[in-house]
mmCIF file of C-alpha atoms in Angstrom:
data_model
loop_
_atom_site.group_PDB
_atom_site.id
_atom_site.type_symbol
_atom_site.label_atom_id
_atom_site.label_comp_id
_atom_site.label_asym_id
_atom_site.label_seq_id
_atom_site.Cartn_x
_atom_site.Cartn_y
_atom_site.Cartn_z
ATOM 1 C CA MET A 1 -26.417 46.468 -27.722
ATOM 2 C CA SER A 2 -23.351 47.118 -29.689
ATOM 3 C CA PRO A 3 -21.933 44.297 -31.847
ATOM 4 C CA LEU A 4 -18.815 43.872 -29.673
ATOM 5 C CA LYS A 5 -21.049 43.428 -26.588
ATOM 6 C CA ALA A 6 -23.277 40.993 -28.478
ATOM 7 C CA ALA A 7 -20.284 39.012 -29.489
ATOM 8 C CA ALA A 8 -18.867 38.965 -25.830
ATOM 9 C CA CYS A 9 -22.149 37.769 -24.331
ATOM 10 C CA ALA A 10 -22.374 35.053 -27.070
ATOM 11 C CA SER A 11 -18.857 33.848 -26.268
ATOM 12 C CA THR A 12 -19.489 33.968 -22.540
ATOM 13 C CA PHE A 13 -22.646 32.006 -23.016
ATOM 14 C CA ALA A 14 -21.038 29.375 -25.289
ATOM 15 C CA LYS A 15 -18.352 28.942 -22.525
ATOM 16 C CA TRP A 16 -20.881 28.447 -19.767
ATOM 17 C CA ARG A 17 -22.815 25.980 -22.084
ATOM 18 C CA VAL A 18 -19.473 24.076 -22.610
ATOM 19 C CA MET A 19 -18.837 23.867 -18.883
ATOM 20 C CA ALA A 20 -22.335 22.787 -18.073
ATOM 21 C CA GLU A 21 -22.128 20.073 -20.692
ATOM 22 C CA ASN A 22 -18.658 18.997 -19.365
ATOM 23 C CA GLN A 23 -20.063 18.885 -15.731
ATOM 24 C CA LEU A 24 -23.023 16.755 -17.011
ATOM 25 C CA SER A 25 -20.675 14.400 -18.905
ATOM 26 C CA ILE A 26 -18.517 14.071 -15.601
ATOM 27 C CA ARG A 27 -21.467 13.237 -13.596
ATOM 28 C CA ILE A 28 -22.476 10.659 -16.110
ATOM 29 C CA LEU A 29 -18.994 9.265 -16.137
ATOM 30 C CA ASN A 30 -19.048 9.241 -12.355
ATOM 31 C CA ALA A 31 -22.337 7.210 -12.303
ATOM 32 C CA VAL A 32 -20.932 4.768 -14.883
ATOM 33 C CA ILE A 33 -17.755 4.350 -12.786
ATOM 34 C CA GLN A 34 -19.827 3.374 -9.554
ATOM 35 C CA ALA A 35 -22.208 1.308 -11.692
ATOM 36 C CA CYS A 36 -18.880 -0.622 -12.873
ATOM 37 C CA LEU A 37 -17.786 -0.927 -9.424
ATOM 38 C CA VAL A 38 -21.006 -2.534 -8.412
ATOM 39 C CA GLY A 39 -20.796 -4.910 -11.259
ATOM 40 C CA PHE A 40 -17.133 -5.797 -10.671
ATOM 41 C CA VAL A 41 -17.522 -6.441 -6.940
ATOM 42 C CA GLY A 42 -20.932 -8.307 -7.343
ATOM 43 C CA SER A 43 -19.524 -10.647 -10.051
ATOM 44 C CA LEU A 44 -16.221 -11.471 -8.282
ATOM 45 C CA PRO A 45 -17.514 -14.861 -6.826
ATOM 46 C CA VAL A 46 -19.801 -15.557 -9.833
ATOM 47 C CA SER A 47 -18.438 -14.612 -13.234
ATOM 48 C CA ILE A 48 -14.810 -13.657 -14.014
ATOM 49 C CA ALA A 49 -15.851 -12.735 -17.592
ATOM 50 C CA PHE A 50 -18.477 -10.134 -16.374
ATOM 51 C CA CYS A 51 -15.939 -9.071 -13.602
ATOM 52 C CA GLN A 52 -13.239 -8.356 -16.125
ATOM 53 C CA ILE A 53 -15.791 -6.471 -18.483
ATOM 54 C CA SER A 54 -16.991 -4.217 -15.622
ATOM 55 C CA LEU A 55 -13.349 -3.570 -14.753
ATOM 56 C CA GLY A 56 -12.402 -2.588 -18.275
ATOM 57 C CA LEU A 57 -15.422 -0.373 -18.745
ATOM 58 C CA GLY A 58 -14.883 1.302 -15.365
ATOM 59 C CA LEU A 59 -11.159 1.880 -16.304
ATOM 60 C CA ALA A 60 -12.103 3.352 -19.561
ATOM 61 C CA SER A 61 -14.589 5.693 -18.048
ATOM 62 C CA TRP A 62 -12.146 6.515 -15.461
ATOM 63 C CA LEU A 63 -9.491 7.472 -18.074
ATOM 64 C CA PHE A 64 -12.047 9.459 -20.114
ATOM 65 C CA LYS A 65 -13.105 11.496 -17.200
ATOM 66 C CA ALA A 66 -9.491 12.092 -16.415
ATOM 67 C CA ALA A 67 -8.936 13.500 -19.933
ATOM 68 C CA MET A 68 -12.016 15.734 -19.588
ATOM 69 C CA GLU A 69 -10.590 17.095 -16.286
ATOM 70 C CA ARG A 70 -7.082 17.330 -17.677
ATOM 71 C CA LYS A 71 -5.874 15.022 -14.839
ATOM 72 C CA PHE A 72 -3.158 12.952 -16.570
ATOM 73 C CA THR A 73 -1.086 12.232 -13.507
ATOM 74 C CA TRP A 74 -1.239 8.620 -12.440
ATOM 75 C CA PRO A 75 -2.406 8.732 -8.870
ATOM 76 C CA SER A 76 0.547 7.480 -6.856
ATOM 77 C CA SER A 77 0.679 5.371 -3.611
ATOM 78 C CA PRO A 78 3.350 3.351 -1.712
ATOM 79 C CA LEU A 79 2.516 0.156 -3.673
ATOM 80 C CA GLU A 80 3.873 0.976 -7.168
ATOM 81 C CA LYS A 81 7.434 0.020 -6.389
ATOM 82 C CA GLY A 82 6.385 -3.595 -5.646
ATOM 83 C CA PHE A 83 4.308 -3.964 -8.754
ATOM 84 C CA ILE A 84 6.884 -2.192 -10.951
ATOM 85 C CA ILE A 85 9.764 -4.293 -9.893
ATOM 86 C CA PHE A 86 7.957 -7.516 -10.181
ATOM 87 C CA PHE A 87 6.383 -6.613 -13.638
ATOM 88 C CA SER A 88 9.798 -5.602 -14.939
ATOM 89 C CA VAL A 89 11.306 -9.003 -13.826
ATOM 90 C CA CYS A 90 8.412 -10.814 -15.793
ATOM 91 C CA ILE A 91 9.163 -8.789 -18.936
ATOM 92 C CA LEU A 92 12.789 -9.866 -18.713
ATOM 93 C CA ALA A 93 11.590 -13.548 -18.145
ATOM 94 C CA THR A 94 9.376 -13.150 -21.334
ATOM 95 C CA ILE A 95 12.237 -11.692 -23.371
ATOM 96 C CA PHE A 96 14.465 -14.780 -22.586
ATOM 97 C CA SER A 97 11.559 -17.324 -22.275
ATOM 98 C CA LEU A 98 11.457 -20.617 -23.976
ATOM 99 C CA LYS A 99 8.389 -19.536 -25.611
ATOM 100 C CA PRO A 100 8.430 -15.714 -25.804
ATOM 101 C CA LEU A 101 5.112 -15.182 -27.573
ATOM 102 C CA GLU A 102 3.220 -17.441 -25.160
ATOM 103 C CA SER A 103 4.903 -15.597 -22.209
ATOM 104 C CA LEU A 104 3.972 -12.339 -23.706
ATOM 105 C CA VAL A 105 0.342 -13.390 -23.730
ATOM 106 C CA GLY A 106 0.853 -14.404 -20.109
ATOM 107 C CA LEU A 107 1.601 -11.028 -19.201
ATOM 108 C CA LYS A 108 -2.022 -9.919 -19.767
ATOM 109 C CA LYS A 109 -2.925 -11.023 -16.154
ATOM 110 C CA PHE A 110 -1.210 -7.988 -14.938
ATOM 111 C CA TYR A 111 -4.355 -6.209 -16.213
ATOM 112 C CA LEU A 112 -6.085 -7.352 -13.111
ATOM 113 C CA VAL A 113 -3.671 -5.524 -11.012
ATOM 114 C CA LEU A 114 -5.368 -2.333 -12.148
ATOM 115 C CA ALA A 115 -8.276 -3.284 -9.990
ATOM 116 C CA VAL A 116 -6.139 -2.183 -6.963
ATOM 117 C CA TYR A 117 -6.299 1.427 -8.427
ATOM 118 C CA PHE A 118 -9.720 1.281 -9.723
ATOM 119 C CA VAL A 119 -11.208 0.359 -6.371
ATOM 120 C CA GLY A 120 -8.679 2.386 -4.229
ATOM 121 C CA PHE A 121 -9.150 5.707 -6.159
ATOM 122 C CA ASN A 122 -12.942 5.413 -6.884
ATOM 123 C CA ILE A 123 -14.559 4.567 -3.604
ATOM 124 C CA PRO A 124 -15.656 7.964 -2.424
ATOM 125 C CA ASN A 125 -16.353 7.278 1.311
ATOM 126 C CA ARG A 126 -16.356 4.556 3.982
ATOM 127 C CA GLU A 127 -20.127 4.113 3.477
ATOM 128 C CA ARG A 128 -19.638 3.063 0.010
ATOM 129 C CA ARG A 129 -16.749 0.932 1.077
ATOM 130 C CA ASP A 130 -19.073 -0.817 3.481
ATOM 131 C CA GLU A 131 -21.872 -1.344 0.800
ATOM 132 C CA LEU A 132 -19.353 -2.871 -1.586
ATOM 133 C CA VAL A 133 -17.933 -5.163 0.991
ATOM 134 C CA SER A 134 -21.515 -6.150 2.048
ATOM 135 C CA LEU A 135 -22.412 -6.960 -1.574
ATOM 136 C CA PHE A 136 -19.361 -9.150 -1.855
ATOM 137 C CA ILE A 137 -20.053 -11.013 1.231
ATOM 138 C CA VAL A 138 -23.778 -11.753 0.353
ATOM 139 C CA MET A 139 -22.978 -12.751 -3.230
ATOM 140 C CA VAL A 140 -20.270 -15.270 -1.942
ATOM 141 C CA ALA A 141 -22.861 -16.450 0.613
ATOM 142 C CA ALA A 142 -25.360 -16.951 -2.089
ATOM 143 C CA THR A 143 -23.027 -19.161 -4.093
ATOM 144 C CA GLY A 144 -22.483 -21.001 -0.832
ATOM 145 C CA CYS A 145 -26.234 -21.524 -0.428
ATOM 146 C CA TYR A 146 -26.280 -22.913 -3.880
ATOM 147 C CA GLY A 147 -23.428 -25.300 -3.246
ATOM 148 C CA ILE A 148 -24.772 -26.394 0.168
ATOM 149 C CA LEU A 149 -27.933 -27.412 -1.610
ATOM 150 C CA ALA A 150 -25.916 -29.054 -4.511
ATOM 151 C CA SER A 151 -23.905 -30.982 -1.918
ATOM 152 C CA VAL A 152 -26.952 -32.135 0.036
ATOM 153 C CA PHE A 153 -28.610 -33.522 -3.131
ATOM 154 C CA GLY A 154 -25.435 -35.179 -4.261
ATOM 155 C CA HIS A 155 -24.693 -32.930 -7.112
ATOM 156 C CA GLN A 156 -21.302 -31.571 -5.781
ATOM 157 C CA ALA A 157 -19.169 -34.073 -3.971
ATOM 158 C CA ARG A 158 -17.028 -31.064 -2.807
ATOM 159 C CA LEU A 159 -18.823 -27.747 -2.603
ATOM 160 C CA LEU A 160 -17.929 -25.611 -5.594
ATOM 161 C CA GLY A 161 -20.482 -22.838 -5.579
ATOM 162 C CA ALA A 162 -20.338 -21.063 -8.736
ATOM 163 C CA GLN A 163 -16.890 -22.129 -9.553
ATOM 164 C CA THR A 164 -15.496 -25.216 -11.405
ATOM 165 C CA MET A 165 -12.633 -25.921 -9.052
ATOM 166 C CA ALA A 166 -13.005 -26.643 -5.311
ATOM 167 C CA MET A 167 -9.634 -25.029 -4.660
ATOM 168 C CA THR A 168 -10.925 -21.790 -6.291
ATOM 169 C CA SER A 169 -14.089 -21.571 -4.355
ATOM 170 C CA GLY A 170 -12.175 -22.390 -1.060
ATOM 171 C CA GLY A 171 -9.865 -19.375 -1.601
ATOM 172 C CA ILE A 172 -12.950 -17.109 -2.344
ATOM 173 C CA PHE A 173 -14.837 -18.303 0.814
ATOM 174 C CA ILE A 174 -12.101 -17.687 3.276
ATOM 175 C CA MET A 175 -11.371 -14.271 1.842
ATOM 176 C CA ALA A 176 -15.049 -13.450 2.395
ATOM 177 C CA ALA A 177 -15.019 -14.888 5.924
ATOM 178 C CA PHE A 178 -11.927 -12.543 6.758
ATOM 179 C CA LEU A 179 -13.782 -9.428 5.320
ATOM 180 C CA MET A 180 -16.888 -10.255 7.502
ATOM 181 C CA MET A 181 -14.885 -10.574 10.871
ATOM 182 C CA PRO A 182 -14.929 -6.892 11.617
ATOM 183 C CA SER A 183 -18.880 -6.948 11.476
ATOM 184 C CA LEU A 184 -18.853 -10.027 13.699
ATOM 185 C CA LEU A 185 -16.512 -8.707 16.257
ATOM 186 C CA SER A 186 -18.262 -5.442 16.648
ATOM 187 C CA ARG A 187 -21.401 -4.660 18.320
ATOM 188 C CA PRO A 188 -24.380 -4.903 15.724
ATOM 189 C CA SER A 189 -26.553 -1.797 15.344
ATOM 190 C CA ASN A 190 -29.683 -3.826 15.839
ATOM 191 C CA LYS A 191 -30.829 -7.450 16.494
ATOM 192 C CA LEU A 192 -31.799 -7.872 12.733
ATOM 193 C CA ASN A 193 -28.181 -7.015 11.606
ATOM 194 C CA GLY A 194 -26.785 -9.362 14.269
ATOM 195 C CA PHE A 195 -29.008 -12.125 12.908
ATOM 196 C CA MET A 196 -28.133 -11.356 9.310
ATOM 197 C CA PHE A 197 -24.346 -11.389 10.277
ATOM 198 C CA GLY A 198 -24.840 -14.802 12.223
ATOM 199 C CA LEU A 199 -26.666 -16.337 9.250
ATOM 200 C CA LEU A 200 -23.977 -15.197 6.794
ATOM 201 C CA ALA A 201 -21.281 -16.500 8.874
ATOM 202 C CA THR A 202 -22.839 -19.863 9.326
ATOM 203 C CA VAL A 203 -23.375 -20.152 5.696
ATOM 204 C CA LEU A 204 -19.707 -19.290 4.982
ATOM 205 C CA ALA A 205 -18.451 -21.591 7.713
ATOM 206 C CA LEU A 206 -20.542 -24.478 6.402
ATOM 207 C CA SER A 207 -19.358 -23.849 2.764
ATOM 208 C CA ILE A 208 -15.637 -23.826 3.809
ATOM 209 C CA VAL A 209 -16.249 -27.191 5.581
ATOM 210 C CA LEU A 210 -18.070 -28.857 2.678
ATOM 211 C CA ASN A 211 -15.387 -27.468 0.280
ATOM 212 C CA LYS A 212 -12.931 -30.041 1.709
ATOM 213 C CA THR A 213 -9.989 -27.969 0.685
ATOM 214 C CA LEU A 214 -7.153 -28.408 3.273
ATOM 215 C CA SER A 215 -5.136 -25.527 1.926
ATOM 216 C CA ALA A 216 -8.071 -23.288 2.477
ATOM 217 C CA TRP A 217 -8.627 -24.428 5.893
ATOM 218 C CA ALA A 218 -4.920 -23.592 6.608
ATOM 219 C CA GLY A 219 -5.265 -20.170 5.239
ATOM 220 C CA LEU A 220 -8.503 -19.647 7.300
ATOM 221 C CA LEU A 221 -6.604 -20.782 10.443
ATOM 222 C CA ALA A 222 -3.552 -18.528 9.719
ATOM 223 C CA GLY A 223 -5.829 -15.519 9.095
ATOM 224 C CA MET A 224 -7.947 -16.180 12.205
ATOM 225 C CA MET A 225 -4.844 -16.346 14.376
ATOM 226 C CA LEU A 226 -3.898 -12.756 13.351
ATOM 227 C CA TYR A 227 -7.192 -11.669 15.013
ATOM 228 C CA ILE A 228 -6.517 -13.810 18.105
ATOM 229 C CA PHE A 229 -3.003 -12.735 18.731
ATOM 230 C CA ARG A 230 -3.142 -9.118 17.595
ATOM 231 C CA GLN A 231 -6.450 -8.374 19.229
ATOM 232 C CA LYS A 232 -6.638 -10.846 21.997
ATOM 233 C CA LEU A 233 -10.004 -11.531 21.281
ATOM 234 C CA LEU A 234 -12.029 -14.265 22.859
ATOM 235 C CA ARG A 235 -14.654 -14.042 20.149
ATOM 236 C CA GLY A 236 -11.962 -15.278 17.658
ATOM 237 C CA VAL A 237 -11.328 -18.318 19.724
ATOM 238 C CA VAL A 238 -15.055 -18.889 19.974
ATOM 239 C CA PHE A 239 -15.270 -18.701 16.127
ATOM 240 C CA LEU A 240 -12.510 -21.397 15.807
ATOM 241 C CA LEU A 241 -14.249 -23.621 18.188
ATOM 242 C CA VAL A 242 -17.703 -23.093 16.394
ATOM 243 C CA PHE A 243 -15.935 -23.831 13.011
ATOM 244 C CA ALA A 244 -14.384 -27.074 14.485
ATOM 245 C CA ALA A 245 -17.743 -28.091 15.863
ATOM 246 C CA VAL A 246 -19.483 -27.577 12.368
ATOM 247 C CA PHE A 247 -16.757 -29.475 10.794
ATOM 248 C CA LEU A 248 -16.827 -32.420 13.177
ATOM 249 C CA SER A 249 -20.782 -32.446 12.897
ATOM 250 C CA VAL A 250 -20.602 -32.457 8.941
ATOM 251 C CA ALA A 251 -17.780 -34.987 8.861
ATOM 252 C CA LEU A 252 -19.819 -37.473 11.027
ATOM 253 C CA LEU A 253 -22.912 -37.188 9.013
ATOM 254 C CA ARG A 254 -21.680 -39.836 6.608
ATOM 255 C CA PRO A 255 -19.235 -42.071 8.652
ATOM 256 C CA SER A 256 -19.693 -45.083 6.397
ATOM 257 C CA ARG A 257 -18.359 -43.189 3.364
ATOM 258 C CA GLY A 258 -16.062 -41.010 5.036
ATOM 259 C CA PHE A 259 -16.011 -37.264 4.972
ATOM 260 C CA PHE A 260 -13.389 -37.158 2.251
ATOM 261 C CA ASN A 261 -14.632 -39.021 -0.739
ATOM 262 C CA TYR A 262 -11.204 -38.852 -2.540
ATOM 263 C CA SER A 263 -7.738 -39.712 -1.560
ATOM 264 C CA LYS A 264 -5.836 -36.853 0.167
ATOM 265 C CA MET A 265 -2.838 -39.058 0.086
ATOM 266 C CA ASP A 266 -2.826 -39.354 -3.839
ATOM 267 C CA SER A 267 -3.451 -35.468 -3.832
ATOM 268 C CA TRP A 268 -0.346 -34.848 -1.523
ATOM 269 C CA GLN A 269 1.632 -37.285 -3.697
ATOM 270 C CA ALA A 270 0.819 -35.282 -6.679
ATOM 271 C CA ARG A 271 1.892 -32.058 -5.206
ATOM 272 C CA VAL A 272 5.224 -33.561 -3.988
ATOM 273 C CA ALA A 273 5.826 -34.796 -7.502
ATOM 274 C CA MET A 274 5.018 -31.342 -8.923
ATOM 275 C CA TRP A 275 7.430 -29.534 -6.450
ATOM 276 C CA ASP A 276 10.226 -32.101 -7.306
ATOM 277 C CA ILE A 277 9.869 -31.365 -11.061
ATOM 278 C CA GLY A 278 9.607 -27.703 -10.261
ATOM 279 C CA TRP A 279 12.888 -27.827 -8.542
ATOM 280 C CA LYS A 280 14.436 -29.668 -11.562
ATOM 281 C CA LEU A 281 13.104 -26.839 -13.836
ATOM 282 C CA ILE A 282 14.514 -24.234 -11.529
ATOM 283 C CA LYS A 283 17.877 -25.744 -11.847
ATOM 284 C CA GLN A 284 17.784 -25.819 -15.433
ATOM 285 C CA ARG A 285 17.009 -21.982 -15.731
ATOM 286 C CA PRO A 286 17.666 -20.471 -12.358
ATOM 287 C CA ILE A 287 17.993 -16.694 -13.152
ATOM 288 C CA LEU A 288 14.948 -15.816 -15.240
ATOM 289 C CA GLY A 289 13.091 -19.207 -15.461
ATOM 290 C CA THR A 290 11.004 -20.514 -18.436
ATOM 291 C CA GLY A 291 8.954 -17.463 -18.884
ATOM 292 C CA LEU A 292 5.184 -17.120 -18.134
ATOM 293 C CA ILE A 293 4.207 -20.322 -19.889
ATOM 294 C CA ASP A 294 2.160 -23.467 -19.345
ATOM 295 C CA LEU A 295 4.534 -26.010 -17.807
ATOM 296 C CA GLY A 296 2.585 -29.005 -18.887
ATOM 297 C CA GLU A 297 5.028 -30.288 -21.567
ATOM 298 C CA LEU A 298 7.980 -29.658 -19.288
ATOM 299 C CA TYR A 299 6.309 -31.407 -16.496
ATOM 300 C CA GLN A 300 5.678 -34.514 -18.686
ATOM 301 C CA LYS A 301 9.219 -34.667 -19.825
ATOM 302 C CA GLU A 302 10.516 -34.551 -16.283
ATOM 303 C CA ARG A 303 8.150 -37.251 -14.801
ATOM 304 C CA LYS A 304 9.659 -40.196 -13.190
ATOM 305 C CA VAL A 305 8.838 -43.678 -14.676
ATOM 306 C CA GLU A 306 7.624 -44.695 -11.107
ATOM 307 C CA ASP A 307 5.109 -41.765 -11.227
ATOM 308 C CA ILE A 308 3.840 -42.776 -14.544
ATOM 309 C CA GLN A 309 3.497 -46.342 -13.597
ATOM 310 C CA LEU A 310 1.656 -45.409 -10.471
ATOM 311 C CA HIS A 311 -0.765 -42.701 -11.825
ATOM 312 C CA GLY A 312 -0.719 -43.276 -15.517
ATOM 313 C CA ASN A 313 0.432 -41.000 -18.358
ATOM 314 C CA ASN A 314 -2.435 -38.676 -18.219
ATOM 315 C CA ARG A 315 -1.474 -36.761 -15.172
ATOM 316 C CA ARG A 316 -0.469 -33.464 -16.733
ATOM 317 C CA PHE A 317 -0.143 -30.223 -14.761
ATOM 318 C CA GLY A 318 0.506 -26.771 -16.165
ATOM 319 C CA HIS A 319 1.357 -25.336 -12.932
ATOM 320 C CA LEU A 320 3.014 -26.403 -9.690
ATOM 321 C CA HIS A 321 0.604 -25.943 -6.925
ATOM 322 C CA ASN A 322 2.748 -23.582 -4.952
ATOM 323 C CA ASN A 323 3.109 -19.899 -5.533
ATOM 324 C CA PHE A 324 6.685 -19.629 -4.712
ATOM 325 C CA ILE A 325 7.813 -22.603 -6.417
ATOM 326 C CA HIS A 326 5.894 -21.768 -9.567
ATOM 327 C CA VAL A 327 6.983 -18.105 -9.632
ATOM 328 C CA THR A 328 10.672 -19.227 -9.246
ATOM 329 C CA ALA A 329 10.221 -21.826 -12.095
ATOM 330 C CA ILE A 330 8.842 -19.271 -14.506
ATOM 331 C CA THR A 331 10.732 -16.215 -13.599
ATOM 332 C CA GLY A 332 13.799 -17.632 -11.869
ATOM 333 C CA PHE A 333 15.363 -16.489 -8.645
ATOM 334 C CA ALA A 334 15.206 -12.907 -9.827
ATOM 335 C CA GLY A 335 11.378 -13.364 -9.967
ATOM 336 C CA LEU A 336 11.175 -14.943 -6.527
ATOM 337 C CA THR A 337 13.095 -12.074 -5.005
ATOM 338 C CA ALA A 338 10.760 -9.499 -6.767
ATOM 339 C CA PHE A 339 7.802 -11.497 -5.778
ATOM 340 C CA ILE A 340 8.898 -11.723 -2.215
ATOM 341 C CA PHE A 341 9.595 -7.737 -2.403
ATOM 342 C CA LEU A 342 6.069 -7.281 -3.697
ATOM 343 C CA TRP A 343 4.681 -9.057 -0.691
ATOM 344 C CA VAL A 344 6.833 -7.195 1.717
ATOM 345 C CA VAL A 345 5.615 -3.801 0.259
ATOM 346 C CA ILE A 346 1.889 -4.950 0.331
ATOM 347 C CA ILE A 347 2.120 -6.259 4.085
ATOM 348 C CA SER A 348 4.188 -3.332 5.316
ATOM 349 C CA PHE A 349 1.628 -0.991 3.648
ATOM 350 C CA ILE A 350 -1.263 -2.687 5.453
ATOM 351 C CA LEU A 351 0.658 -2.950 8.844
ATOM 352 C CA GLU A 352 1.275 0.710 8.686
ATOM 353 C CA ARG A 353 -2.419 1.304 8.249
ATOM 354 C CA ILE A 354 -3.167 -0.995 11.261
ATOM 355 C CA LYS A 355 -0.751 1.009 13.521
ATOM 356 C CA LYS A 356 -2.394 4.354 12.591
ATOM 357 C CA SER A 357 -5.988 3.216 13.129
ATOM 358 C CA THR A 358 -8.281 2.345 16.034
ATOM 359 C CA GLY A 359 -11.620 0.769 16.450
ATOM 360 C CA MET A 360 -13.774 -0.486 13.611
ATOM 361 C CA ILE A 361 -11.226 0.864 11.110
ATOM 362 C CA LYS A 362 -8.414 -1.033 12.750
ATOM 363 C CA LEU A 363 -10.545 -4.213 12.522
ATOM 364 C CA GLN A 364 -11.175 -3.520 8.962
ATOM 365 C CA ASN A 365 -7.443 -3.070 8.277
ATOM 366 C CA LEU A 366 -6.736 -6.282 10.175
ATOM 367 C CA SER A 367 -9.274 -8.099 7.920
ATOM 368 C CA TYR A 368 -7.189 -6.975 4.954
ATOM 369 C CA LEU A 369 -4.029 -8.282 6.392
ATOM 370 C CA ALA A 370 -5.887 -11.643 7.124
ATOM 371 C CA VAL A 371 -6.938 -11.932 3.623
ATOM 372 C CA MET A 372 -3.261 -11.365 2.511
ATOM 373 C CA VAL A 373 -1.868 -13.901 4.986
ATOM 374 C CA GLY A 374 -4.589 -16.332 4.356
ATOM 375 C CA PHE A 375 -3.939 -16.163 0.653
ATOM 376 C CA LEU A 376 -0.257 -16.719 1.094
ATOM 377 C CA VAL A 377 -0.786 -19.859 3.283
ATOM 378 C CA ASN A 378 -3.434 -21.120 0.919
ATOM 379 C CA GLY A 379 -0.818 -20.458 -1.847
ATOM 380 C CA LEU A 380 1.711 -22.935 -0.272
ATOM 381 C CA ALA A 381 -0.284 -25.837 -1.693
ATOM 382 C CA GLU A 382 -2.086 -24.059 -4.621
ATOM 383 C CA TRP A 383 -1.165 -21.756 -7.591
ATOM 384 C CA ASN A 384 -3.897 -19.222 -6.410
ATOM 385 C CA PHE A 385 -1.709 -16.303 -7.530
ATOM 386 C CA GLY A 386 -2.332 -17.408 -11.128
ATOM 387 C CA ASP A 387 -6.063 -18.123 -10.468
ATOM 388 C CA SER A 388 -7.763 -15.148 -11.930
ATOM 389 C CA GLU A 389 -11.058 -15.646 -9.842
ATOM 390 C CA VAL A 390 -9.093 -15.693 -6.534
ATOM 391 C CA VAL A 391 -6.322 -13.102 -7.205
ATOM 392 C CA THR A 392 -8.866 -10.530 -8.533
ATOM 393 C CA ILE A 393 -10.474 -10.626 -5.198
ATOM 394 C CA LEU A 394 -7.041 -10.150 -3.600
ATOM 395 C CA TRP A 395 -6.569 -7.051 -5.618
ATOM 396 C CA PHE A 396 -10.002 -5.835 -4.724
ATOM 397 C CA VAL A 397 -9.083 -6.147 -0.993
ATOM 398 C CA LEU A 398 -5.868 -4.402 -1.554
ATOM 399 C CA GLY A 399 -7.909 -1.658 -3.258
ATOM 400 C CA LEU A 400 -9.967 -1.252 -0.238
ATOM 401 C CA ALA A 401 -6.741 -0.903 1.928
ATOM 402 C CA LEU A 402 -5.482 1.714 -0.724
ATOM 403 C CA ALA A 403 -8.910 3.679 -0.359
ATOM 404 C CA GLY A 404 -8.451 3.612 3.449
ATOM 405 C CA TRP A 405 -4.939 5.063 3.060
ATOM 406 C CA ARG A 406 -6.300 7.711 0.730
ATOM 407 C CA TRP A 407 -8.878 8.811 3.379
ATOM 408 C CA GLU A 408 -6.292 8.567 6.210
ATOM 409 C CA THR A 409 -3.663 10.587 4.516
ATOM 410 C CA GLY A 410 -5.932 13.069 2.943
ATOM 411 C CA ASN A 411 -4.801 12.252 -0.585
ATOM 412 C CA ARG A 412 -7.331 13.449 -2.882
ATOM 413 C CA ALA A 413 -5.859 12.500 -6.232
ATOM 414 C CA VAL A 414 -9.059 10.949 -7.151
ATOM 415 C CA VAL A 415 -9.599 10.526 -10.806
ATOM 416 C CA GLY A 416 -12.972 8.625 -10.600
#
């Protein structure tokens, strides 16, 4: 063999080896991405820290894989315009904030929005989607079982599950219930699956009741009404009746103490006071608000003497227990407009998927819409948009809808 031919063969062999090594690296990265998806979804109702670590590692692996494949174009979708406009207004609010540095730190929560794209562009098929949703539901039900036992033995007056706040766990439980509805409303493949679905549904229903969060119940009702009115499903009515029966049964177990072992009136008065102060803050800075800061100090300054005399001087709240009021207070009416536009984009996106789907896929898309509506109704009395544990699940569900859009439209711009 001549020296030229030998050199050519060596060069070709070297290229093949590099290609083989790249393909192996890509397969490893794919495995890491899928493992991170499992870690991310499985930890959603359990540990926000592990959830965020899984998301970060998955995003880094996704980016590294894109670099190896020389795919540097961000995968686009109909959702970007909503996120970009709202984020832009938040940046402006930060620039003109009362505390720019604190507001700048507050922008870090937009990191969680990346979960929409990580989920939406890295789930390879519907089978994988079903596995991840099942994992999430089982993990939520497991925290519900723990909370039920803790409640029975008197360790949790309101069922918390793995969370520290009842309002957080209430939001998580209702979103899991919505994601489970397609399985409950379709015919199970066998009796074992039917039994498991029924058992999980019972755990979730009991957990929601023992959670004792009225705003979560209102969110559940709003989401369930979507199934009833859009699908005309008798089973939806039956589900609500069963839920009501479970609620009444549990509530009547302790008639001497009462079902609510705290004053709902005090809770309502606290919210009214927060909303009143929120309106005062809005009038002071109506265009771009205070910036993304803790409102505790401002809240204390604006409290009425009567409120302090009635509830003491230690009632300090850093947020306003209403998504729309709080967003307006921290980003002004510019932020409120952008926030509403974001939700118009999200809901329109999911409605379009519902119109173009049938059967089980339509039920799944309807479950995504129910999550969004339930979240918004729940957020009329909670700041759940600022609750990392709850809003991350919201972005996970929107990611599921994005994955469905990708499959339905034939968009293959998958980087993971």
